Short mmCIF file of C-alpha atoms in Angstrom, two decimals:
data_model
loop_
_atom_site.label_atom_id
_atom_site.label_comp_id
_atom_site.label_asym_id
_atom_site.label_seq_id
_atom_site.Cartn_x
_atom_site.Cartn_y
_atom_site.Cartn_z
CA UNK A 1 0.00 0.00 0.00
CA UNK A 2 1.34 3.46 -0.91
CA UNK A 3 2.10 6.10 1.68
CA UNK A 4 -0.80 8.31 2.65
CA UNK A 5 0.20 11.95 2.92
CA UNK A 6 -0.80 13.75 6.13
CA UNK A 7 -2.25 17.25 6.47
CA UNK A 8 -0.98 20.01 8.76
CA UNK A 9 -3.92 21.01 10.95
CA UNK A 10 -3.81 22.67 14.35
CA UNK A 11 -0.04 22.44 14.50
CA UNK A 12 0.25 18.71 13.82
CA UNK A 13 0.72 16.52 10.77
CA UNK A 14 -2.22 14.15 10.99
CA UNK A 15 -3.86 11.52 8.83
CA UNK A 16 -7.17 12.45 7.26
CA UNK A 17 -10.37 10.59 8.08
CA UNK A 18 -11.56 10.94 4.51
CA UNK A 19 -12.80 8.12 2.31
CA UNK A 20 -11.36 9.83 -0.79
CA UNK A 21 -7.67 9.41 -1.61
CA UNK A 22 -6.01 10.70 -4.78
CA UNK A 23 -2.94 8.93 -6.20
CA UNK A 24 0.17 11.04 -6.81
CA UNK A 25 2.24 9.57 -9.63
CA UNK A 26 5.74 10.00 -11.02
CA UNK A 27 4.97 11.37 -14.51
CA UNK A 28 8.03 9.65 -15.99
CA UNK A 29 7.02 6.16 -14.84
CA UNK A 30 3.39 6.28 -13.58
CA UNK A 31 4.65 4.85 -10.27
CA UNK A 32 2.35 5.87 -7.41
CA UNK A 33 4.47 7.92 -5.02
CA UNK A 34 1.81 8.46 -2.38
CA UNK A 35 -1.89 9.13 -1.90
CA UNK A 36 -3.22 12.54 -0.95
CA UNK A 37 -6.50 13.03 0.94
CA UNK A 38 -9.51 15.09 0.00
CA UNK A 39 -9.98 16.82 3.35
CA UNK A 40 -13.31 16.32 5.08
CA UNK A 41 -15.59 19.24 5.90
CA UNK A 42 -14.68 18.81 9.57
CA UNK A 43 -10.96 18.92 8.78
CA UNK A 44 -11.40 22.07 6.70
CA UNK A 45 -13.32 23.76 9.51
CA UNK A 46 -10.74 22.71 12.08
CA UNK A 47 -7.90 24.12 9.96
CA UNK A 48 -9.64 27.45 9.41
CA UNK A 49 -10.64 27.88 13.06
CA UNK A 50 -7.16 26.91 14.22
CA UNK A 51 -5.72 29.55 11.86
CA UNK A 52 -8.15 32.11 13.28
CA UNK A 53 -6.96 31.43 16.82
CA UNK A 54 -3.34 31.69 15.71
CA UNK A 55 -3.98 35.04 14.06
CA UNK A 56 -5.34 36.61 17.25
CA UNK A 57 -2.00 36.00 18.96
CA UNK A 58 0.33 36.39 15.99
CA UNK A 59 -0.91 39.86 15.07
CA UNK A 60 0.41 41.08 18.44
CA UNK A 61 3.86 39.60 17.77
CA UNK A 62 6.46 42.33 17.17
CA UNK A 63 7.39 42.74 13.53
CA UNK A 64 11.06 42.07 14.36
CA UNK A 65 10.15 38.64 15.76
CA UNK A 66 8.16 37.84 12.63
CA UNK A 67 11.18 38.82 10.54
CA UNK A 68 13.44 36.52 12.58
CA UNK A 69 11.13 33.58 11.87
CA UNK A 70 11.62 34.26 8.16
CA UNK A 71 15.39 34.50 8.59
CA UNK A 72 15.47 31.09 10.27
CA UNK A 73 13.13 29.70 7.64
CA UNK A 74 15.23 30.79 4.68
CA UNK A 75 18.28 29.28 6.37
CA UNK A 76 16.51 25.91 6.68
CA UNK A 77 15.28 26.06 3.10
CA UNK A 78 18.83 26.66 1.88
CA UNK A 79 20.18 23.88 4.10
CA UNK A 80 17.65 21.40 2.63
CA UNK A 81 17.58 22.92 -0.86
CA UNK A 82 18.68 19.83 -2.80
CA UNK A 83 16.54 17.44 -0.75
CA UNK A 84 13.43 19.49 -1.51
CA UNK A 85 14.43 19.71 -5.17
CA UNK A 86 14.79 15.92 -5.47
CA UNK A 87 11.30 15.30 -4.10
CA UNK A 88 9.97 18.05 -6.34
CA UNK A 89 11.69 16.55 -9.38
CA UNK A 90 10.23 13.10 -8.77
CA UNK A 91 6.64 14.27 -8.37
CA UNK A 92 6.66 16.90 -11.16
CA UNK A 93 9.06 15.23 -13.59
CA UNK A 94 11.25 18.34 -13.78
CA UNK A 95 14.92 17.79 -14.45
CA UNK A 96 17.04 18.45 -11.38
CA UNK A 97 18.34 21.85 -12.52
CA UNK A 98 14.78 23.10 -13.06
CA UNK A 99 13.68 21.69 -9.72
CA UNK A 100 16.49 23.48 -7.91
CA UNK A 101 15.53 26.71 -9.64
CA UNK A 102 11.93 26.26 -8.47
CA UNK A 103 13.08 26.01 -4.84
CA UNK A 104 15.57 28.86 -5.10
CA UNK A 105 13.10 31.36 -6.51
CA UNK A 106 10.87 30.60 -3.52
CA UNK A 107 13.75 31.14 -1.11
CA UNK A 108 14.29 34.59 -2.61
CA UNK A 109 10.72 35.55 -1.63
CA UNK A 110 11.29 34.33 1.95
CA UNK A 111 14.39 36.52 2.08
CA UNK A 112 12.25 39.42 0.96
CA UNK A 113 9.68 38.62 3.67
CA UNK A 114 12.47 38.93 6.27
CA UNK A 115 12.53 42.67 5.44
CA UNK A 116 8.94 43.03 6.59
CA UNK A 117 9.72 45.76 9.11
CA UNK A 118 10.60 48.29 6.42
CA UNK A 119 7.86 47.02 4.08
CA UNK A 120 5.10 47.65 6.64
CA UNK A 121 6.12 51.15 7.68
CA UNK A 122 3.21 53.54 7.89
CA UNK A 123 3.06 57.27 7.27
CA UNK A 124 2.87 60.28 9.58
CA UNK A 125 2.17 63.96 9.03
CA UNK A 126 2.52 66.33 11.96
CA UNK A 127 0.12 69.27 12.26
CA UNK A 128 -2.46 68.26 9.69
CA UNK A 129 -4.40 70.92 11.58
CA UNK A 130 -3.32 73.04 14.53
CA UNK A 131 -2.17 70.67 17.24
CA UNK A 132 -3.49 67.63 15.35
CA UNK A 133 -1.33 64.87 13.84
CA UNK A 134 -2.20 62.26 11.21
CA UNK A 135 -0.91 58.69 11.08
CA UNK A 136 -1.47 55.70 8.78
CA UNK A 137 -0.80 52.21 10.17
CA UNK A 138 -0.48 48.97 8.21
CA UNK A 139 -2.30 46.09 9.91
CA UNK A 140 -2.96 42.44 8.97
CA UNK A 141 -6.27 41.12 7.65
CA UNK A 142 -6.79 37.80 9.46
CA UNK A 143 -6.87 34.31 7.92
CA UNK A 144 -5.62 34.21 4.32
CA UNK A 145 -5.73 31.28 1.89
CA UNK A 146 -3.59 30.11 -1.00
CA UNK A 147 -4.50 27.74 -3.85
CA UNK A 148 -1.42 26.72 -5.81
CA UNK A 149 -0.76 24.84 -9.10
CA UNK A 150 1.31 21.80 -10.00
CA UNK A 151 3.96 23.50 -12.11
CA UNK A 152 5.86 25.27 -9.29
CA UNK A 153 5.09 23.42 -6.04
CA UNK A 154 7.86 25.20 -4.11
CA UNK A 155 8.08 28.66 -5.61
CA UNK A 156 4.40 29.55 -5.74
CA UNK A 157 3.45 28.49 -2.18
CA UNK A 158 6.51 30.48 -1.08
CA UNK A 159 5.17 33.46 -3.03
CA UNK A 160 2.18 33.38 -0.74
CA UNK A 161 2.35 32.23 2.86
CA UNK A 162 5.69 33.80 3.93
CA UNK A 163 4.56 37.26 2.81
CA UNK A 164 1.08 36.87 4.32
CA UNK A 165 2.42 35.55 7.63
CA UNK A 166 5.21 38.13 7.86
CA UNK A 167 2.48 40.78 7.57
CA UNK A 168 0.83 39.34 10.69
CA UNK A 169 -1.77 37.02 9.16
CA UNK A 170 -2.30 33.29 9.49
CA UNK A 171 -2.59 31.09 6.40
CA UNK A 172 -4.38 28.02 5.00
CA UNK A 173 -2.61 26.46 1.99
CA UNK A 174 -4.37 24.13 -0.46
CA UNK A 175 -1.63 22.94 -2.86
CA UNK A 176 -2.13 21.02 -6.08
CA UNK A 177 -3.19 17.44 -5.53
CA UNK A 178 -0.81 16.42 -8.35
CA UNK A 179 2.41 17.19 -6.43
CA UNK A 180 1.62 17.78 -2.74
CA UNK A 181 4.75 16.27 -1.20
CA UNK A 182 6.87 19.38 -1.77
CA UNK A 183 4.45 21.76 -0.02
CA UNK A 184 4.29 19.39 2.94
CA UNK A 185 8.09 19.59 3.26
CA UNK A 186 7.92 23.38 3.10
CA UNK A 187 5.41 23.35 5.95
CA UNK A 188 7.51 20.98 8.04
CA UNK A 189 10.53 23.26 7.74
CA UNK A 190 8.38 26.27 8.64
CA UNK A 191 7.50 24.61 11.93
CA UNK A 192 11.16 23.84 12.51
CA UNK A 193 11.94 27.52 11.99
CA UNK A 194 10.07 28.24 15.21
CA UNK A 195 6.78 29.53 13.80
CA UNK A 196 3.73 29.09 16.07
CA UNK A 197 2.38 25.63 15.34
CA UNK A 198 -1.06 26.56 14.06
CA UNK A 199 -0.03 29.64 12.08
CA UNK A 200 0.20 27.67 8.81
CA UNK A 201 -2.34 24.99 7.93
CA UNK A 202 -1.96 22.68 4.92
CA UNK A 203 -5.08 20.92 3.63
CA UNK A 204 -5.40 18.78 0.53
CA UNK A 205 -8.09 18.00 -2.00
CA UNK A 206 -9.81 19.42 -5.06
CA UNK A 207 -12.69 21.70 -6.00
CA UNK A 208 -14.80 20.99 -2.93
CA UNK A 209 -11.97 22.00 -0.60
CA UNK A 210 -11.21 25.08 -2.71
CA UNK A 211 -14.84 26.18 -2.60
CA UNK A 212 -14.81 25.88 1.19
CA UNK A 213 -11.94 28.37 1.33
CA UNK A 214 -13.66 30.69 -1.14
CA UNK A 215 -16.91 30.85 0.80
CA UNK A 216 -15.88 30.56 4.47
CA UNK A 217 -16.50 33.82 6.36
CA UNK A 218 -13.20 33.59 8.29
CA UNK A 219 -11.09 33.66 5.11
CA UNK A 220 -10.33 37.30 4.33
CA UNK A 221 -8.12 37.04 1.23
CA UNK A 222 -7.44 34.38 -1.41
CA UNK A 223 -4.35 33.99 -3.60
CA UNK A 224 -4.53 31.68 -6.63
CA UNK A 225 -2.33 30.56 -9.53
CA UNK A 226 -3.68 28.21 -12.20
CA UNK A 227 -5.71 27.92 -15.39
CA UNK A 228 -8.04 30.53 -16.84
CA UNK A 229 -11.39 28.80 -16.13
CA UNK A 230 -10.41 27.94 -12.57
CA UNK A 231 -8.96 31.41 -12.03
CA UNK A 232 -12.21 32.99 -13.17
CA UNK A 233 -14.20 30.71 -10.86
CA UNK A 234 -11.94 31.50 -7.91
CA UNK A 235 -12.09 35.25 -8.52
CA UNK A 236 -15.85 35.39 -9.00
CA UNK A 237 -16.63 33.16 -6.04
CA UNK A 238 -14.21 34.85 -3.66
CA UNK A 239 -15.32 38.37 -4.55
CA UNK A 240 -18.99 37.35 -4.46
CA UNK A 241 -18.29 36.40 -0.85
CA UNK A 242 -16.69 39.83 -0.27
CA UNK A 243 -13.10 38.61 -0.07
CA UNK A 244 -9.96 40.04 -1.56
CA UNK A 245 -8.65 37.94 -4.41
CA UNK A 246 -5.55 37.85 -6.60
CA UNK A 247 -5.79 35.25 -9.35
CA UNK A 248 -2.99 34.54 -11.82
CA UNK A 249 -4.36 32.67 -14.81
CA UNK A 250 -3.40 31.80 -18.38
CA UNK A 251 -0.80 33.16 -20.75
CA UNK A 252 0.33 33.33 -24.35
CA UNK A 253 3.77 34.87 -24.24
CA UNK A 254 5.39 36.32 -27.36
CA UNK A 255 9.06 36.92 -28.11
CA UNK A 256 9.57 39.56 -30.80
CA UNK A 257 12.75 39.05 -32.82
CA UNK A 258 14.14 42.08 -34.62
CA UNK A 259 16.52 41.58 -37.57
CA UNK A 260 19.33 43.40 -35.73
CA UNK A 261 19.25 40.98 -32.78
CA UNK A 262 22.08 38.54 -32.08
CA UNK A 263 21.04 35.40 -33.91
CA UNK A 264 22.83 32.93 -31.63
CA UNK A 265 21.33 34.54 -28.54
CA UNK A 266 17.83 34.49 -30.04
CA UNK A 267 17.97 30.83 -31.00
CA UNK A 268 19.43 29.53 -27.73
CA UNK A 269 16.99 31.58 -25.68
CA UNK A 270 14.00 30.44 -27.73
CA UNK A 271 14.97 26.79 -27.23
CA UNK A 272 15.18 27.16 -23.47
CA UNK A 273 12.20 29.47 -23.04
CA UNK A 274 9.82 27.33 -25.09
CA UNK A 275 10.79 23.84 -23.91
CA UNK A 276 12.18 24.39 -20.41
CA UNK A 277 10.10 22.62 -17.74
CA UNK A 278 8.34 20.87 -20.66
CA UNK A 279 6.68 24.18 -21.51
CA UNK A 280 4.68 23.97 -18.29
CA UNK A 281 5.40 27.53 -17.17
CA UNK A 282 3.03 30.47 -17.23
CA UNK A 283 5.98 32.55 -18.45
CA UNK A 284 7.09 30.14 -21.18
CA UNK A 285 7.58 31.63 -24.64
CA UNK A 286 5.07 29.90 -26.89
CA UNK A 287 5.05 32.36 -29.82
CA UNK A 288 8.11 33.69 -31.66
CA UNK A 289 7.31 36.75 -33.79
CA UNK A 290 10.01 37.22 -36.44
CA UNK A 291 10.22 40.74 -37.84
CA UNK A 292 11.48 41.26 -41.39
CA UNK A 293 14.58 39.33 -42.39
CA UNK A 294 14.89 37.56 -39.02
CA UNK A 295 12.44 34.96 -40.38
CA UNK A 296 15.45 33.43 -42.16
CA UNK A 297 16.57 32.08 -38.76
CA UNK A 298 13.64 29.69 -38.39
CA UNK A 299 15.44 26.80 -40.07
CA UNK A 300 18.41 27.15 -37.69
CA UNK A 301 15.98 27.30 -34.77
CA UNK A 302 14.51 24.03 -35.95
CA UNK A 303 17.95 22.42 -36.06
CA UNK A 304 18.72 23.50 -32.48
CA UNK A 305 15.36 22.34 -31.15
CA UNK A 306 15.92 18.96 -32.78
CA UNK A 307 19.06 18.48 -30.68
CA UNK A 308 17.29 18.51 -27.31
CA UNK A 309 15.18 15.78 -25.76
CA UNK A 310 13.18 15.05 -22.63
CA UNK A 311 14.19 12.57 -19.97
CA UNK A 312 14.05 11.55 -16.32
CA UNK A 313 14.75 14.04 -13.54
CA UNK A 314 18.25 12.67 -12.91
CA UNK A 315 19.28 12.42 -16.58
CA UNK A 316 21.94 15.11 -16.91
CA UNK A 317 21.60 15.12 -20.69
CA UNK A 318 17.85 15.70 -20.69
CA UNK A 319 16.67 19.24 -21.43
CA UNK A 320 13.31 18.81 -19.72
CA UNK A 321 10.95 16.23 -18.26
CA UNK A 322 7.50 14.78 -19.02
CA UNK A 323 4.08 16.40 -18.94
CA UNK A 324 2.56 16.23 -15.48
CA UNK A 325 -0.12 13.64 -16.40
CA UNK A 326 -1.38 11.51 -19.29
CA UNK A 327 -4.33 13.91 -19.57
CA UNK A 328 -1.98 16.87 -19.94
CA UNK A 329 0.04 15.01 -22.59
CA UNK A 330 -3.10 14.11 -24.54
CA UNK A 331 -4.20 17.75 -24.53
CA UNK A 332 -0.86 18.89 -25.98
CA UNK A 333 -0.97 16.17 -28.64
CA UNK A 334 -4.52 17.18 -29.57
CA UNK A 335 -3.44 20.79 -30.10
CA UNK A 336 -0.47 19.67 -32.22
CA UNK A 337 -2.81 17.58 -34.37
CA UNK A 338 -5.28 20.44 -34.64
CA UNK A 339 -2.52 22.81 -35.70
CA UNK A 340 -1.64 20.54 -38.61
CA UNK A 341 -5.30 20.23 -39.61
CA UNK A 342 -5.78 24.01 -39.55
CA UNK A 343 -2.92 24.58 -41.97
CA UNK A 344 0.12 25.40 -39.83
CA UNK A 345 3.41 23.91 -41.05
CA UNK A 346 4.83 21.43 -38.53
CA UNK A 347 8.58 21.76 -38.98
CA UNK A 348 9.44 19.53 -36.02
CA UNK A 349 6.93 17.07 -34.55
CA UNK A 350 7.37 15.67 -31.03
CA UNK A 351 4.08 13.76 -30.95
CA UNK A 352 5.66 10.30 -31.07
CA UNK A 353 8.45 10.97 -28.61
CA UNK A 354 9.81 8.05 -26.58
CA UNK A 355 12.49 7.84 -23.91
CA UNK A 356 14.61 4.70 -23.59
CA UNK A 357 13.76 2.69 -20.49
CA UNK A 358 10.73 4.83 -19.62
CA UNK A 359 7.96 3.67 -21.95
CA UNK A 360 5.14 4.89 -19.71
CA UNK A 361 6.24 8.50 -19.32
CA UNK A 362 4.11 11.42 -20.45
CA UNK A 363 6.61 12.44 -23.12
CA UNK A 364 6.23 15.14 -25.77
CA UNK A 365 9.24 16.00 -27.90
CA UNK A 366 10.20 19.55 -28.95
CA UNK A 367 7.71 20.76 -31.54
CA UNK A 368 7.97 23.71 -33.93
CA UNK A 369 5.30 25.25 -36.16
CA UNK A 370 5.51 28.00 -38.74
CA UNK A 371 2.77 29.71 -40.78
CA UNK A 372 0.67 30.07 -37.63
CA UNK A 373 -2.21 32.56 -37.75
CA UNK A 374 -4.19 34.19 -34.93
CA UNK A 375 -7.37 32.27 -35.74
CA UNK A 376 -5.78 28.86 -35.06
CA UNK A 377 -6.39 26.99 -31.80
CA UNK A 378 -2.63 26.48 -31.64
CA UNK A 379 -2.31 30.25 -31.22
CA UNK A 380 -5.44 31.06 -29.24
CA UNK A 381 -5.04 28.43 -26.51
CA UNK A 382 -2.33 28.11 -23.88
CA UNK A 383 -0.61 24.87 -24.91
CA UNK A 384 1.45 24.30 -21.74
CA UNK A 385 3.79 21.96 -23.56
CA UNK A 386 7.14 22.10 -25.46
CA UNK A 387 5.54 23.62 -28.56
CA UNK A 388 6.72 26.84 -30.22
CA UNK A 389 4.67 28.71 -32.84
CA UNK A 390 6.49 30.95 -35.33
CA UNK A 391 4.78 33.97 -36.90
CA UNK A 392 6.21 36.56 -39.27
CA UNK A 393 5.51 40.28 -39.66
CA UNK A 394 7.17 43.08 -41.61
CA UNK A 395 7.49 45.78 -38.94
CA UNK A 396 7.73 46.37 -35.21
CA UNK A 397 4.34 48.13 -35.37
CA UNK A 398 2.76 44.94 -36.72
CA UNK A 399 4.41 42.91 -33.98
CA UNK A 400 3.02 45.27 -31.34
CA UNK A 401 -0.45 45.04 -32.84
CA UNK A 402 -0.28 41.25 -32.78
CA UNK A 403 0.84 41.07 -29.15
CA UNK A 404 -1.61 43.72 -27.98
CA UNK A 405 -4.53 41.93 -29.63
CA UNK A 406 -3.88 38.85 -27.50
CA UNK A 407 -6.34 38.46 -24.60
CA UNK A 408 -3.40 37.57 -22.34
CA UNK A 409 -0.71 39.81 -20.93
CA UNK A 410 1.57 37.82 -18.66
CA UNK A 411 5.03 38.20 -20.18
CA UNK A 412 6.73 39.21 -23.40
CA UNK A 413 10.21 39.98 -24.66
CA UNK A 414 11.96 41.70 -27.51
CA UNK A 415 15.41 40.85 -28.83
CA UNK A 416 17.12 43.76 -30.56
CA UNK A 417 20.29 45.86 -30.65
CA UNK A 418 18.24 49.04 -31.00
CA UNK A 419 17.55 51.07 -27.89
CA UNK A 420 14.85 52.98 -29.75
CA UNK A 421 13.04 49.78 -30.75
CA UNK A 422 13.28 48.42 -27.21
CA UNK A 423 12.02 51.71 -25.75
CA UNK A 424 9.05 51.79 -28.13
CA UNK A 425 8.18 48.16 -27.41
CA UNK A 426 8.39 48.35 -23.62
CA UNK A 427 6.30 51.54 -23.63
CA UNK A 428 3.54 50.48 -26.03
CA UNK A 429 3.13 46.77 -25.35
CA UNK A 430 0.08 45.88 -23.25
CA UNK A 431 1.73 43.19 -21.14
CA UNK A 432 2.66 43.27 -17.47
CA UNK A 433 6.21 41.90 -17.64
CA UNK A 434 8.61 42.86 -20.41
CA UNK A 435 12.07 41.49 -21.16
CA UNK A 436 14.65 43.23 -23.34
CA UNK A 437 17.08 40.60 -24.62
CA UNK A 438 15.79 38.49 -21.68
CA UNK A 439 13.38 35.72 -22.72
CA UNK A 440 11.46 35.11 -19.47
CA UNK A 441 11.28 38.36 -17.50
CA UNK A 442 10.15 37.06 -14.10
CA UNK A 443 10.88 39.87 -11.63
CA UNK A 444 12.87 39.43 -8.44
CA UNK A 445 10.86 39.64 -5.21
CA UNK A 446 11.47 43.31 -4.47
CA UNK A 447 9.35 43.99 -7.56
CA UNK A 448 5.98 42.26 -8.11
CA UNK A 449 4.79 39.60 -10.54
CA UNK A 450 2.54 41.78 -12.68
CA UNK A 451 0.45 39.95 -15.30
CA UNK A 452 -2.16 42.00 -17.19
CA UNK A 453 -5.45 41.44 -19.04
CA UNK A 454 -6.74 37.86 -19.03
CA UNK A 455 -3.61 36.66 -17.25
CA UNK A 456 -4.62 38.26 -13.95
CA UNK A 457 -7.79 39.00 -12.02
CA UNK A 458 -7.42 41.36 -9.10
CA UNK A 459 -5.84 44.65 -8.09
CA UNK A 460 -2.63 43.81 -6.17
CA UNK A 461 -0.05 41.36 -7.51
CA UNK A 462 2.20 38.74 -5.92
CA UNK A 463 5.21 39.38 -3.68
CA UNK A 464 7.02 42.71 -3.59
CA UNK A 465 5.33 45.79 -2.16
CA UNK A 466 2.01 44.88 -3.76
CA UNK A 467 1.81 41.67 -1.73
CA UNK A 468 2.13 43.67 1.48
CA UNK A 469 -0.75 45.87 0.36
CA UNK A 470 -2.81 42.81 -0.58
CA UNK A 471 -2.33 41.10 2.79
CA UNK A 472 -2.88 44.21 4.94
CA UNK A 473 -5.34 47.00 5.66
CA UNK A 474 -4.55 50.65 6.23
CA UNK A 475 -5.80 52.32 9.39
CA UNK A 476 -5.61 56.10 9.67
CA UNK A 477 -5.41 57.78 13.08
CA UNK A 478 -6.00 61.47 13.67
CA UNK A 479 -4.84 62.50 17.16
CA UNK A 480 -4.98 65.61 19.31
CA UNK A 481 -3.65 66.20 22.80
CA UNK A 482 -4.49 69.21 24.96
CA UNK A 483 -1.82 71.21 26.78
CA UNK A 484 -3.79 71.31 30.02
CA UNK A 485 -3.52 67.50 30.24
CA UNK A 486 0.26 67.71 30.75
CA UNK A 487 1.03 66.82 34.41
CA UNK A 488 2.19 69.61 36.69
CA UNK A 489 5.92 70.13 36.43
CA UNK A 490 6.15 68.69 32.91
CA UNK A 491 5.80 72.04 31.17
CA UNK A 492 7.28 74.60 33.53
CA UNK A 493 4.44 74.61 36.07
CA UNK A 494 4.80 75.34 39.81
CA UNK A 495 6.97 72.27 40.41
CA UNK A 496 9.50 72.92 37.63
CA UNK A 497 12.15 75.58 37.18
CA UNK A 498 13.32 76.26 33.64
CA UNK A 499 16.78 77.70 33.11
CA UNK A 500 16.83 79.56 29.83
CA UNK A 501 20.54 80.47 29.99
#
């Protein structure tokens, strides 16, 4: 019998009493790694109420003590970095280098959370009126919740709960049921860092458990990363129940290639940005827009893509791993087939990819299309696989029009040697995150992850200063004190002598 994964409720890892268990499989082999519970209604209620009790005490904890918890936590995460990455690699299929990057980007956010004292500073104006001062304090909300996806099981939970907790909140995390072992390890190390035991709760399950978080009156704010339809459901349901919500959804990221760009840099970056992590990144480049004569590089791009292959997590020669599930693989293969039927030219087809010794893996080889048009499903849908679509235009203005007409606005990049072209593109493009000669412009934690349009629903983004605003409220205080309330002797009264010399 496979291992049954516990939940972290009320400060203890405990086995669920559920009758519903979900298998977690290694996507390279289909081996069942463990089973994850669908938390019962009673377990969900216990986790939320336990988090509420923790918040009442934690909000009174000095901000410097909260920061020290984060300092200890980031130290433990670094100490166990490779161990976490190995578990992550096995349950997601990511190659080890990608898995380590997943963990490290999360650690960077924890380091940022350790600066919470300066991030939560309020504002003060003396003498807003005669003898009256104004102050603005930053205070926590209460119990916050996070719903995280399969593709970054370390980084994205670490986007959420460290920032929320550093701000003085408590947190309930519902990670993806497809790779829940990594979030459980993160929670275990958080306890070891000295955090109050019931400050972080980790519950498992699917839609029913998510809907409990979205509708429970004690949950004040919800953070989500995932697909477009689920993101829309989370945002609508949470806001209908008068909660704050930040929901990061789908993407269709374009790289614009100008003819004056460095060809070798363009090609190597397109290979990595389109196929890295098997294309299962919301910031993956899935459309290459070649401007003018740069279209002549497509054949060389094909040759370079043909040199890479997927493989197991510990295969040092593998460029990326499998799709997360057979269902995910079938969806990618369906879109590849549909692209051919709709008239796109398939220059490199990874549909029949196999990996020696791993016949049951969810493999898709690197795939390249040209002659793609905006009306094709291949272009309109987020593929989430190692598939790159090539499009050609004559001018930068046409490239901008193409990108701006997309319903998504997560990330984009332009490769050029022209400062003027780069300046025009970064200014006019309607996308939240822009790279200039950088293929995947994910910001470091002191900025915020800022998707636009159909890639994001909400007002405040993840990590950075915006996360602090999302997880806190502002309280303004207007104060006045009267001179005749000063005790005798404190202002030169009968019991005090003032020497003015």
